[in-house]
Structures are given as structure tokens and as C-alpha cells.
Short mmCIF file of C-alpha atoms and ligand atoms in Angstrom, two decimals:
data_model
loop_
_atom_site.label_atom_id
_atom_site.label_comp_id
_atom_site.label_asym_id
_atom_site.label_seq_id
_atom_site.Cartn_x
_atom_site.Cartn_y
_atom_site.Cartn_z
CA MET J 1 127.25 46.64 52.12
CA ASN J 2 130.31 48.47 50.81
CA ALA J 3 132.40 47.45 47.83
CA PRO J 4 133.73 43.90 48.18
CA ARG J 5 136.94 43.84 50.18
CA THR J 6 139.89 42.08 48.70
CA ASN J 7 142.12 41.96 51.76
CA LEU J 8 139.95 39.75 53.96
CA PRO J 9 141.63 36.86 55.79
CA VAL J 10 138.87 34.53 54.56
CA ASP J 11 137.86 33.21 51.14
CA PRO J 12 134.37 34.43 50.14
CA ALA J 13 134.16 31.92 47.28
CA ARG J 14 134.45 28.97 49.66
CA ILE J 15 131.65 30.38 51.81
CA ALA J 16 129.45 30.80 48.73
CA ALA J 17 130.20 27.22 47.62
CA VAL J 18 128.95 25.84 50.95
CA ILE J 19 125.79 27.96 50.88
CA ASP J 20 125.08 27.10 47.24
CA GLY J 21 125.81 23.42 47.83
CA LEU J 22 123.25 23.27 50.63
CA ALA J 23 120.73 25.35 48.64
CA ALA J 24 120.84 22.65 45.94
CA ILE J 25 119.75 20.06 48.53
CA THR J 26 116.10 21.12 48.78
CA GLU J 27 112.67 19.74 48.09
CA PRO J 28 112.76 20.51 44.35
CA ASP J 29 109.39 22.21 43.98
CA ARG J 30 109.62 23.96 47.33
CA PRO J 31 112.85 25.91 47.68
CA TYR J 32 114.48 26.08 50.14
CA THR J 33 113.16 23.27 52.29
CA ARG J 34 115.46 20.93 54.18
CA ARG J 35 113.77 20.37 57.51
CA ALA J 36 115.35 18.50 60.37
CA PHE J 37 114.19 14.84 60.55
CA SER J 38 113.16 14.90 56.86
CA ALA J 39 114.63 12.53 54.27
CA LEU J 40 116.66 15.39 52.78
CA PHE J 41 118.25 16.52 56.01
CA PRO J 42 120.90 13.75 56.12
CA GLN J 43 121.93 14.68 52.56
CA GLY J 44 122.68 18.22 53.69
CA ARG J 45 124.51 16.82 56.68
CA ALA J 46 126.59 14.49 54.49
CA PHE J 47 127.53 17.42 52.26
CA LEU J 48 128.59 19.44 55.30
CA ALA J 49 130.48 16.56 56.90
CA ASP J 50 132.49 16.15 53.67
CA ARG J 51 133.35 19.87 53.75
CA PHE J 52 134.32 19.57 57.45
CA ARG J 53 136.64 16.65 56.67
CA GLU J 54 138.16 18.46 53.67
CA ALA J 55 139.04 21.24 56.09
CA GLY J 56 140.97 18.73 58.17
CA LEU J 57 138.43 18.65 61.00
CA GLU J 58 137.83 15.54 63.12
CA THR J 59 134.15 15.08 62.33
CA ARG J 60 131.51 13.37 64.46
CA ILE J 61 127.90 13.59 65.59
CA ASP J 62 127.34 14.05 69.32
CA ALA J 63 124.63 12.49 71.46
CA ALA J 64 122.20 15.34 70.76
CA GLY J 65 122.63 14.90 67.00
CA ASN J 66 124.88 17.91 66.42
CA LEU J 67 127.43 17.66 63.60
CA ILE J 68 130.78 18.73 65.01
CA GLY J 69 134.16 19.31 63.35
CA ARG J 70 137.10 19.59 65.71
CA ARG J 71 140.54 21.10 65.34
CA PRO J 72 142.66 20.14 68.35
CA GLY J 73 144.62 22.90 70.05
CA LEU J 74 148.21 22.93 71.24
CA LYS J 75 147.29 23.00 74.91
CA PRO J 76 144.84 20.20 75.69
CA GLY J 77 142.55 21.01 78.55
CA SER J 78 142.45 24.78 77.89
CA GLY J 79 138.87 24.45 76.74
CA THR J 80 137.07 24.65 73.43
CA ILE J 81 136.24 27.72 71.39
CA MET J 82 133.08 26.80 69.49
CA LEU J 83 131.55 28.47 66.42
CA GLY J 84 128.39 27.50 64.60
CA SER J 85 124.71 27.70 63.83
CA HIS J 86 122.19 25.38 62.15
CA SER J 87 121.59 23.93 58.68
CA ASP J 88 117.93 22.97 59.00
CA THR J 89 115.31 25.22 57.40
CA VAL J 90 111.66 26.11 57.93
CA PRO J 91 109.27 24.95 55.18
CA ASP J 92 109.79 27.24 52.14
CA GLY J 93 112.67 28.81 54.03
CA GLY J 94 115.70 30.72 52.89
CA ARG J 95 119.24 29.84 51.91
CA PHE J 96 120.96 31.78 54.67
CA ASP J 97 119.12 31.42 58.00
CA GLY J 98 121.53 29.34 60.08
CA ILE J 99 123.42 28.14 57.02
CA ALA J 100 125.42 31.37 56.71
CA GLY J 101 126.62 30.84 60.28
CA VAL J 102 127.76 27.25 59.65
CA ALA J 103 129.52 28.26 56.41
CA ALA J 104 131.24 31.23 58.10
CA ALA J 105 132.35 29.08 61.04
CA LEU J 106 133.78 26.47 58.70
CA GLU J 107 135.62 29.19 56.78
CA VAL J 108 137.32 30.29 60.01
CA ALA J 109 138.70 26.76 60.45
CA ARG J 110 139.83 26.64 56.81
CA SER J 111 141.50 30.02 57.02
CA LEU J 112 143.41 28.96 60.13
CA ALA J 113 144.50 25.79 58.33
CA ASP J 114 145.60 27.77 55.24
CA ARG J 115 147.78 30.00 57.34
CA GLY J 116 149.12 27.15 59.41
CA THR J 117 147.92 28.97 62.52
CA ALA J 118 147.76 26.69 65.53
CA LEU J 119 145.54 27.69 68.43
CA ASP J 120 146.09 26.84 72.07
CA HIS J 121 142.39 26.03 72.45
CA ASP J 122 140.51 23.31 70.66
CA LEU J 123 138.29 24.84 67.98
CA GLU J 124 134.97 23.20 67.16
CA ILE J 125 132.58 24.00 64.31
CA VAL J 126 129.00 22.93 64.94
CA ASP J 127 125.82 22.43 62.95
CA PHE J 128 123.16 22.23 65.66
CA LEU J 129 120.32 19.75 65.15
CA ALA J 130 116.81 21.13 64.59
CA GLU J 131 117.07 24.80 65.55
CA GLU J 132 113.79 25.55 63.80
CA VAL J 133 110.48 24.26 65.09
CA SER J 134 110.42 20.73 63.65
CA VAL J 135 107.65 18.19 63.14
CA PHE J 136 107.97 17.51 66.86
CA GLY J 137 106.71 21.03 67.62
CA VAL J 138 109.78 22.19 69.54
CA SER J 139 112.98 24.02 68.59
CA CYS J 140 116.72 24.18 69.36
CA ILE J 141 117.02 20.46 70.10
CA GLY J 142 120.77 20.23 69.52
CA SER J 143 121.83 23.33 71.41
CA ARG J 144 119.54 22.56 74.35
CA GLY J 145 120.97 19.05 74.40
CA MET J 146 124.57 20.24 74.27
CA ALA J 147 123.87 22.69 77.10
CA GLY J 148 122.23 19.97 79.19
CA VAL J 149 118.82 21.67 79.27
CA LEU J 150 116.79 19.54 76.83
CA PRO J 151 113.61 18.57 78.70
CA GLN J 152 113.64 14.79 79.11
CA GLU J 153 109.90 14.59 78.44
CA TRP J 154 110.40 16.01 74.95
CA LEU J 155 112.13 12.78 73.88
CA VAL J 156 108.80 10.95 73.80
CA ARG J 157 107.03 13.59 71.68
CA GLN J 158 105.62 11.91 68.59
CA SER J 159 105.26 12.78 64.94
CA GLY J 160 104.38 10.44 62.08
CA GLY J 161 104.86 7.34 64.24
CA LEU J 162 108.33 8.45 65.34
CA THR J 163 109.45 9.78 68.72
CA LEU J 164 111.90 12.65 69.01
CA ALA J 165 114.35 10.17 70.57
CA GLU J 166 114.09 8.01 67.43
CA GLY J 167 114.52 11.10 65.25
CA ILE J 168 117.72 12.01 67.11
CA LEU J 169 118.91 8.41 66.73
CA GLN J 170 118.27 8.55 62.97
CA ALA J 171 120.27 11.79 62.82
CA GLY J 172 123.22 9.90 64.25
CA GLY J 173 122.75 10.94 67.88
CA ASP J 174 122.42 8.84 71.01
CA PRO J 175 119.40 10.13 72.95
CA ALA J 176 120.14 8.06 76.05
CA ARG J 177 123.49 9.79 76.44
CA ILE J 178 122.47 13.44 75.83
CA ALA J 179 122.48 14.41 79.49
CA ALA J 180 125.78 12.60 80.11
CA GLN J 181 127.39 14.41 77.16
CA ALA J 182 126.33 17.93 78.21
CA ARG J 183 129.39 20.06 77.64
CA GLY J 184 131.32 21.65 80.45
CA ASP J 185 134.53 22.22 78.48
CA ILE J 186 133.45 25.06 76.18
CA ALA J 187 135.33 28.27 76.92
CA ALA J 188 133.35 30.45 74.52
CA PHE J 189 130.64 30.11 71.87
CA LEU J 190 130.11 32.51 68.95
CA GLU J 191 127.40 32.43 66.28
CA LEU J 192 127.03 34.41 63.06
CA HIS J 193 123.46 34.74 61.79
CA ILE J 194 121.59 36.87 59.28
CA GLU J 195 119.73 39.65 61.06
CA GLN J 196 116.27 38.57 59.83
CA GLY J 197 115.24 42.20 60.22
CA PRO J 198 115.82 45.46 58.30
CA VAL J 199 117.94 47.53 60.70
CA LEU J 200 121.50 46.89 59.47
CA GLU J 201 120.51 47.38 55.84
CA GLU J 202 118.55 50.56 56.53
CA GLU J 203 121.24 52.05 58.73
CA LYS J 204 124.06 50.81 56.48
CA PHE J 205 126.01 48.86 59.07
CA ASP J 206 128.11 45.81 58.13
CA ILE J 207 127.71 43.97 61.43
CA GLY J 208 125.34 43.91 64.38
CA VAL J 209 126.94 42.88 67.67
CA VAL J 210 124.13 41.28 69.65
CA THR J 211 123.95 42.38 73.28
CA ALA J 212 120.92 40.30 74.23
CA ILE J 213 118.43 37.82 72.83
CA ALA J 214 114.93 38.89 73.78
CA GLY J 215 112.92 36.72 76.12
CA ILE J 216 109.79 35.27 74.53
CA THR J 217 106.51 34.95 76.42
CA ARG J 218 103.30 33.59 74.92
CA ILE J 219 100.10 34.70 76.61
CA GLU J 220 96.66 33.23 75.94
CA ILE J 221 93.42 35.10 76.55
CA VAL J 222 89.92 33.68 76.09
CA VAL J 223 86.91 36.00 75.81
CA ASP J 224 83.48 34.54 76.52
CA GLY J 225 80.37 36.40 75.41
CA ARG J 226 76.96 35.11 74.45
CA ALA J 227 75.79 33.72 71.11
CA ASP J 228 72.65 35.56 69.98
CA HIS J 229 70.71 36.15 66.78
CA ALA J 230 72.57 38.82 64.82
CA GLY J 231 69.36 40.30 63.47
CA THR J 232 67.01 40.35 66.44
CA THR J 233 69.28 41.10 69.42
CA PRO J 234 69.39 44.88 69.99
CA MET J 235 72.82 46.48 69.88
CA GLY J 236 72.55 47.48 73.52
CA GLY J 237 71.80 43.97 74.74
CA ARG J 238 74.75 41.94 73.51
CA ALA J 239 77.85 40.33 74.93
CA ASP J 240 79.90 40.26 71.72
CA ALA J 241 83.11 38.31 72.33
CA LEU J 242 84.71 39.45 69.08
CA ALA J 243 84.01 43.15 69.66
CA ALA J 244 85.67 42.79 73.08
CA ALA J 245 88.57 40.79 71.66
CA ALA J 246 89.11 43.42 68.97
CA ARG J 247 89.64 46.00 71.70
CA LEU J 248 92.19 43.68 73.27
CA VAL J 249 94.04 43.35 69.96
CA THR J 250 94.31 47.10 69.41
CA GLY J 251 95.10 47.54 73.10
CA VAL J 252 98.02 45.08 72.87
CA GLU J 253 99.33 46.95 69.85
CA ALA J 254 99.08 50.35 71.55
CA LEU J 255 100.73 49.03 74.71
CA ALA J 256 103.56 47.42 72.73
CA LYS J 257 104.13 50.63 70.74
CA SER J 258 104.45 52.64 73.93
CA PHE J 259 106.85 50.07 75.44
CA ALA J 260 108.91 49.96 72.23
CA GLY J 261 109.40 53.72 72.32
CA GLY J 262 111.94 53.47 75.13
CA ARG J 263 115.55 52.30 75.35
CA PHE J 264 114.82 48.60 75.35
CA HIS J 265 113.69 46.22 72.64
CA PHE J 266 110.05 45.23 73.02
CA THR J 267 107.45 43.73 70.68
CA ALA J 268 104.03 42.18 71.17
CA THR J 269 101.89 40.59 68.51
CA VAL J 270 98.51 38.89 68.50
CA GLY J 271 99.63 36.11 66.16
CA GLU J 272 96.82 33.63 66.67
CA PHE J 273 93.15 34.53 66.79
CA SER J 274 89.99 32.48 66.48
CA ILE J 275 86.29 33.05 67.09
CA GLU J 276 83.23 30.89 67.63
CA PRO J 277 80.87 30.13 66.12
CA ASN J 278 82.27 32.21 63.24
CA ALA J 279 78.93 32.46 61.46
CA ALA J 280 77.55 35.52 59.67
CA ASN J 281 74.24 35.68 61.52
CA VAL J 282 75.42 34.91 65.04
CA VAL J 283 76.88 37.30 67.63
CA PRO J 284 80.29 35.75 68.44
CA SER J 285 80.26 33.80 71.69
CA ARG J 286 83.95 33.16 72.14
CA ALA J 287 87.30 34.51 70.98
CA ARG J 288 90.79 33.23 71.69
CA LEU J 289 93.97 35.26 71.32
CA LEU J 290 97.58 34.15 71.56
CA ILE J 291 100.03 36.96 72.18
CA ASP J 292 103.74 36.65 71.39
CA ALA J 293 105.60 39.21 73.49
CA ARG J 294 109.38 39.72 73.40
CA ALA J 295 111.43 41.82 75.77
CA GLU J 296 115.08 42.61 76.29
CA GLU J 297 114.38 43.37 79.94
CA ARG J 298 112.47 40.97 82.13
CA ALA J 299 110.92 43.82 84.14
CA MET J 300 109.26 45.15 80.99
CA MET J 301 107.66 41.77 80.33
CA ASP J 302 106.24 41.76 83.85
CA LEU J 303 104.97 45.32 83.42
CA PHE J 304 103.36 44.36 80.10
CA ALA J 305 101.67 41.34 81.68
CA ASN J 306 100.31 43.49 84.53
CA SER J 307 99.00 46.11 82.12
CA LEU J 308 97.36 43.35 80.10
CA ASP J 309 95.60 42.01 83.21
CA GLN J 310 94.18 45.46 83.93
CA MET J 311 93.16 46.01 80.33
CA ALA J 312 91.36 42.67 80.21
CA GLU J 313 89.44 43.47 83.41
CA GLN J 314 88.40 46.88 82.12
CA ILE J 315 87.29 45.59 78.69
CA ALA J 316 85.31 42.77 80.32
CA ARG J 317 83.51 45.30 82.53
CA GLU J 318 82.71 47.60 79.64
CA THR J 319 81.56 44.90 77.21
CA GLY J 320 79.62 42.53 79.47
CA THR J 321 81.91 39.65 78.52
CA THR J 322 83.99 37.35 80.68
CA ILE J 323 87.70 37.52 79.94
CA SER J 324 89.99 34.84 81.34
CA ALA J 325 93.00 36.04 83.27
CA PRO J 326 95.81 36.25 80.68
CA ARG J 327 97.75 32.99 81.00
CA ARG J 328 101.45 32.60 80.21
CA ILE J 329 101.62 29.35 78.28
CA SER J 330 105.36 29.64 77.68
CA ASP J 331 107.85 31.99 79.23
CA ASN J 332 111.55 32.27 78.46
CA PRO J 333 113.65 35.03 80.03
CA PRO J 334 115.96 37.26 77.96
CA THR J 335 119.55 36.10 77.44
CA PRO J 336 122.20 38.79 77.78
CA ALA J 337 125.33 38.21 75.69
CA ASP J 338 128.59 37.78 77.56
CA PRO J 339 130.05 41.30 78.03
CA MET J 340 133.64 40.17 77.49
CA LEU J 341 132.71 38.50 74.19
CA VAL J 342 130.73 41.58 73.11
CA ALA J 343 133.86 43.67 73.67
CA VAL J 344 135.97 41.15 71.73
CA LEU J 345 133.47 41.21 68.84
CA ASP J 346 133.41 45.03 68.80
CA ALA J 347 137.20 45.02 68.60
CA ALA J 348 137.18 42.33 65.90
CA CYS J 349 134.79 44.46 63.80
CA SER J 350 137.17 47.40 64.09
CA ALA J 351 140.12 45.17 63.18
CA VAL J 352 138.55 44.25 59.82
CA ASP J 353 137.19 47.77 59.31
CA ALA J 354 133.56 46.62 59.54
CA SER J 355 131.06 49.30 60.56
CA HIS J 356 129.06 47.94 63.46
CA ARG J 357 126.39 48.71 65.97
CA ARG J 358 125.13 46.90 69.01
CA MET J 359 121.62 45.50 68.83
CA VAL J 360 119.15 43.13 70.42
CA SER J 361 117.93 39.96 68.74
CA GLY J 362 114.16 39.76 68.62
CA ALA J 363 114.44 36.20 67.28
CA GLY J 364 115.48 33.17 69.30
CA HIS J 365 118.77 31.43 68.44
CA ASP J 366 120.94 28.48 69.48
CA THR J 367 123.14 31.05 71.23
CA ALA J 368 120.40 31.58 73.83
CA TRP J 369 120.75 27.91 74.86
CA MET J 370 124.52 27.77 74.60
CA ALA J 371 124.57 30.71 77.03
CA ARG J 372 123.31 28.25 79.67
CA ALA J 373 126.53 26.26 79.25
CA THR J 374 129.22 28.82 78.53
CA ARG J 375 129.99 32.46 77.77
CA SER J 376 128.22 33.15 74.46
CA ALA J 377 127.59 35.95 71.99
CA MET J 378 126.59 36.45 68.38
CA ILE J 379 126.85 38.78 65.40
CA PHE J 380 124.34 39.63 62.71
CA VAL J 381 125.00 40.33 59.05
CA PRO J 382 122.51 42.33 56.95
CA CYS J 383 119.80 40.65 54.94
CA ARG J 384 117.88 42.20 52.08
CA GLY J 385 114.71 43.97 53.13
CA GLY J 386 114.83 42.11 56.44
CA ARG J 387 113.12 39.17 54.72
CA SER J 388 113.60 35.75 56.29
CA HIS J 389 111.84 32.38 56.62
CA ALA J 390 110.88 32.87 52.96
CA PRO J 391 112.49 31.86 49.65
CA GLU J 392 113.25 35.57 49.01
CA GLU J 393 115.65 35.68 51.96
CA PHE J 394 118.98 37.05 50.71
CA ALA J 395 122.31 38.06 52.17
CA GLU J 396 125.29 39.36 50.20
CA ASN J 397 128.11 36.84 50.23
CA ASP J 398 130.63 39.62 50.85
CA ASP J 399 128.72 40.63 53.97
CA ILE J 400 128.84 37.05 55.25
CA ALA J 401 132.56 36.87 54.42
CA LEU J 402 133.16 40.07 56.37
CA GLY J 403 131.29 38.48 59.28
CA ALA J 404 133.50 35.39 58.98
CA ALA J 405 136.56 37.65 59.15
CA VAL J 406 135.13 39.17 62.35
CA LEU J 407 134.75 35.67 63.80
CA LEU J 408 138.30 34.79 62.79
CA HIS J 409 139.70 37.87 64.53
CA ALA J 410 137.60 37.19 67.59
CA VAL J 411 138.85 33.59 67.77
CA LEU J 412 142.48 34.68 67.45
CA GLN J 413 142.03 37.27 70.16
CA LEU J 414 140.16 34.86 72.41
CA ASP J 415 142.78 32.19 71.95
CA GLY J 416 145.47 34.57 73.19
CA ASP J 417 143.47 36.44 75.73
CA LEU J 418 140.73 34.18 76.98
CA GLN J 419 142.23 33.52 80.38
CA LYS J 420 143.31 37.12 80.79
CA ALA J 421 139.96 38.45 79.59
CA ILE J 422 138.06 36.14 81.90
CA GLN J 423 140.05 37.41 84.85
CA GLU J 424 139.60 41.06 83.85
CA THR J 425 135.81 40.83 83.60
CA ALA J 426 135.42 38.56 86.63
ZN1 LIG G 1 118.29 30.57 62.36
#
């Protein structure tokens, strides 16, 4: 956000070349689209694999379809320090979501090579397979696989005549061996990502050190009223499902605003909504809402769900409708970042003179799954206007380079101090 720094231990131009190179590999009339399992995805992967090899990394694809570049350490068996993110995009996505993190991770490896710095630990750079929701309707395939928590039943999910297992195979993975290859040797995982929100830009911070990734719960509510003639049924004699559902929508918003006013990150959104029969002259008989609620603290999610139950009961009573008990159709707990890594990242920010604040990620990331396998943490870099998952998504290359310098410092510190730091925080 400040003037470009000239004394960084990384090369911003090399980071830009990776990001621009991937941006050029897009569906031409639909920038920037390079979805996992699409025909274009392997082209992006081939481009990245070439860059990994140029950096001197031993490059392979693991069983879960992750592209990995490895730099062996001096002390085999000390464990792996892993850096990375994802190169797949959403449809009409941006140039930086995930990609900035892969480019920054690669730059750390290149910078170490330039300086002839040998680490004790193995260093691995990873491009996780299919972080975004793919055609198979699920996300974070590669990181779940690496962490050993990919649901087996997902492998038979189908899209366009292909199973997810076949998709992973086509990406160079080996679906039958995913569970066997779950990693137990990773000493620490770090991810750089664009913030995908406006806070760092508005508050003029260079780096966000993420303390937790919010848990995501999706709650479905169905409101049943009674279809009646819109012209002949008196206003006092109706069971209007939409009028009741509208009160639920504004109630969810009010509840979420009150929860968000406290210390902890909380959001709730009615993101899906449908009514039946959806005809101008009929009192609506049914409405369905899907709520996306995200909380840094599990207790707040439970409190929200309880409040929602009470609200639904009260609205049903007052409107003469039947409202189903709110049903959690998916429910992932929050992921706290590893406190030792958060401290290392704070210190690394100070070392490169990057202004930084701690913050919570409202978006899900591969880091949340890697945290099941090893100590994990992440940093955010600012993005313009908080825009993301859109072609307008933009991050300043110098901000990404500063983030890469933070990662480099963190890796150097971890390499020296990992054992000591683990003991201190144990
Ligand atoms: Zn992402």
C-alpha cells in the first residue's frame, strides 16, 4: 500500500510473471476462468510445473492431485515446511485468488536458491487441486486429501459422465492411494491469500495475520402457508408463507448485526430463497430459505441457531404458518490458526517493516484443512475494494511481494526455531 520497497529479499517481477502467465491461460471470452477439471486446467498446471522445475524444485503430483515442488533440506527427517495455495478459479474469477499464494510460495523457494540458503527442513511448494467448488459440487479436494480427511464417498460424485475419482486421475493423481498418502511429515503449513474483503485496504495495513478461519454452517428453513386467491381471500384470513419468510429474512439480518457488534467475527446471510407457486394472483404457499452463517467462535454459532429456532416458532405462531425446525445441512467448526505460527508471522511482518493487524478469515481456505494435519496459519494481502470472485479482482504486485517476503522470513525463522518454538508453546 506504501511506495514500492526496493530492499525486499524477493523479486516482485518474478511473482508478476507467474500471475500474468496464469492469467493468460483462461477461457478467452470469459476472463479469468480456469476451473479445476476443465480442459484448460492442465495447461495452467504445466505452466506452473515448468516454473517449479526452473526454480530447481523436484516436481510431482501427489495422490490427491496436488502439484508439489520440493527442495530437500540438510537434515532429512526433520519434517517439511510447506507453503502454497491453489491455481484453480471460479467461473469469471479473478487473477489473484489462490494464484497469488502459489506465486508467492514459489518466489520464496527461488529467493532461497538465489542466496544459496540451505534449510534444515525440506521445503515444499504446493498448488492444491480444486480449492473452489468444482463441477463436482465440493471444494478443497487436494488439501482435504493431503490431510487425510477427504470423504471417501465423494470420489463417486459424478459430473458430465465423469466421477471425481476419474477427475483426480486425469489431473495426475491416484485416487486409490489418497488415504495412504495422507501426510504426517509436515512440520508447518503457511498460505498467503488475498483478503477478499475491504478491511486491509480501508485501514491501510500491508498484511493481515489470520488468527482463525470462521466456521461455516448452512441452515435450511421451509415455511408452509396456504395457497389462496390473492383477490378474494381477506387480509385477515391468510397464511402467507412469503410474508412470514420475509420476517425471517429481516430477523436473520438483525440477529447477525447484533452478533457482529461484539469481539468476534460473525456473519449470516440468506443467500438462497425461493417461493411457490410464485404467481401474481396467488397467496404464496411455501418459501424456502438457506442461511449461510459464519462464526469465529463455535458458541456463537450455537447461540445463533438457538435464537433462530425461537424466532421461527414465534413467527409461525404470529402468521398462522408452519415453519420447519431450522435444519443444519452442513456444519464446519471454526479453525483457529496455530498460535506459534501466528507469533512467527507477526515477527516476520515486523522484520520486513510491513504494517499488520490480526484478523479472522470469513472465507474458507485450504489452510482450514491443512490444520487437520499440521500446525497451520495464513496471511492476507490487501485487494482493491475487497472485490473477489470477479474479473475486477485486483491486488498490487508490490503488496503480494511484501507478503512473499513475510513468508520468506517466517520460513527462515521456522527452520531455525521450529523445534524450540514447538517446545516453548507446548
Ligand atoms: Zn482462494
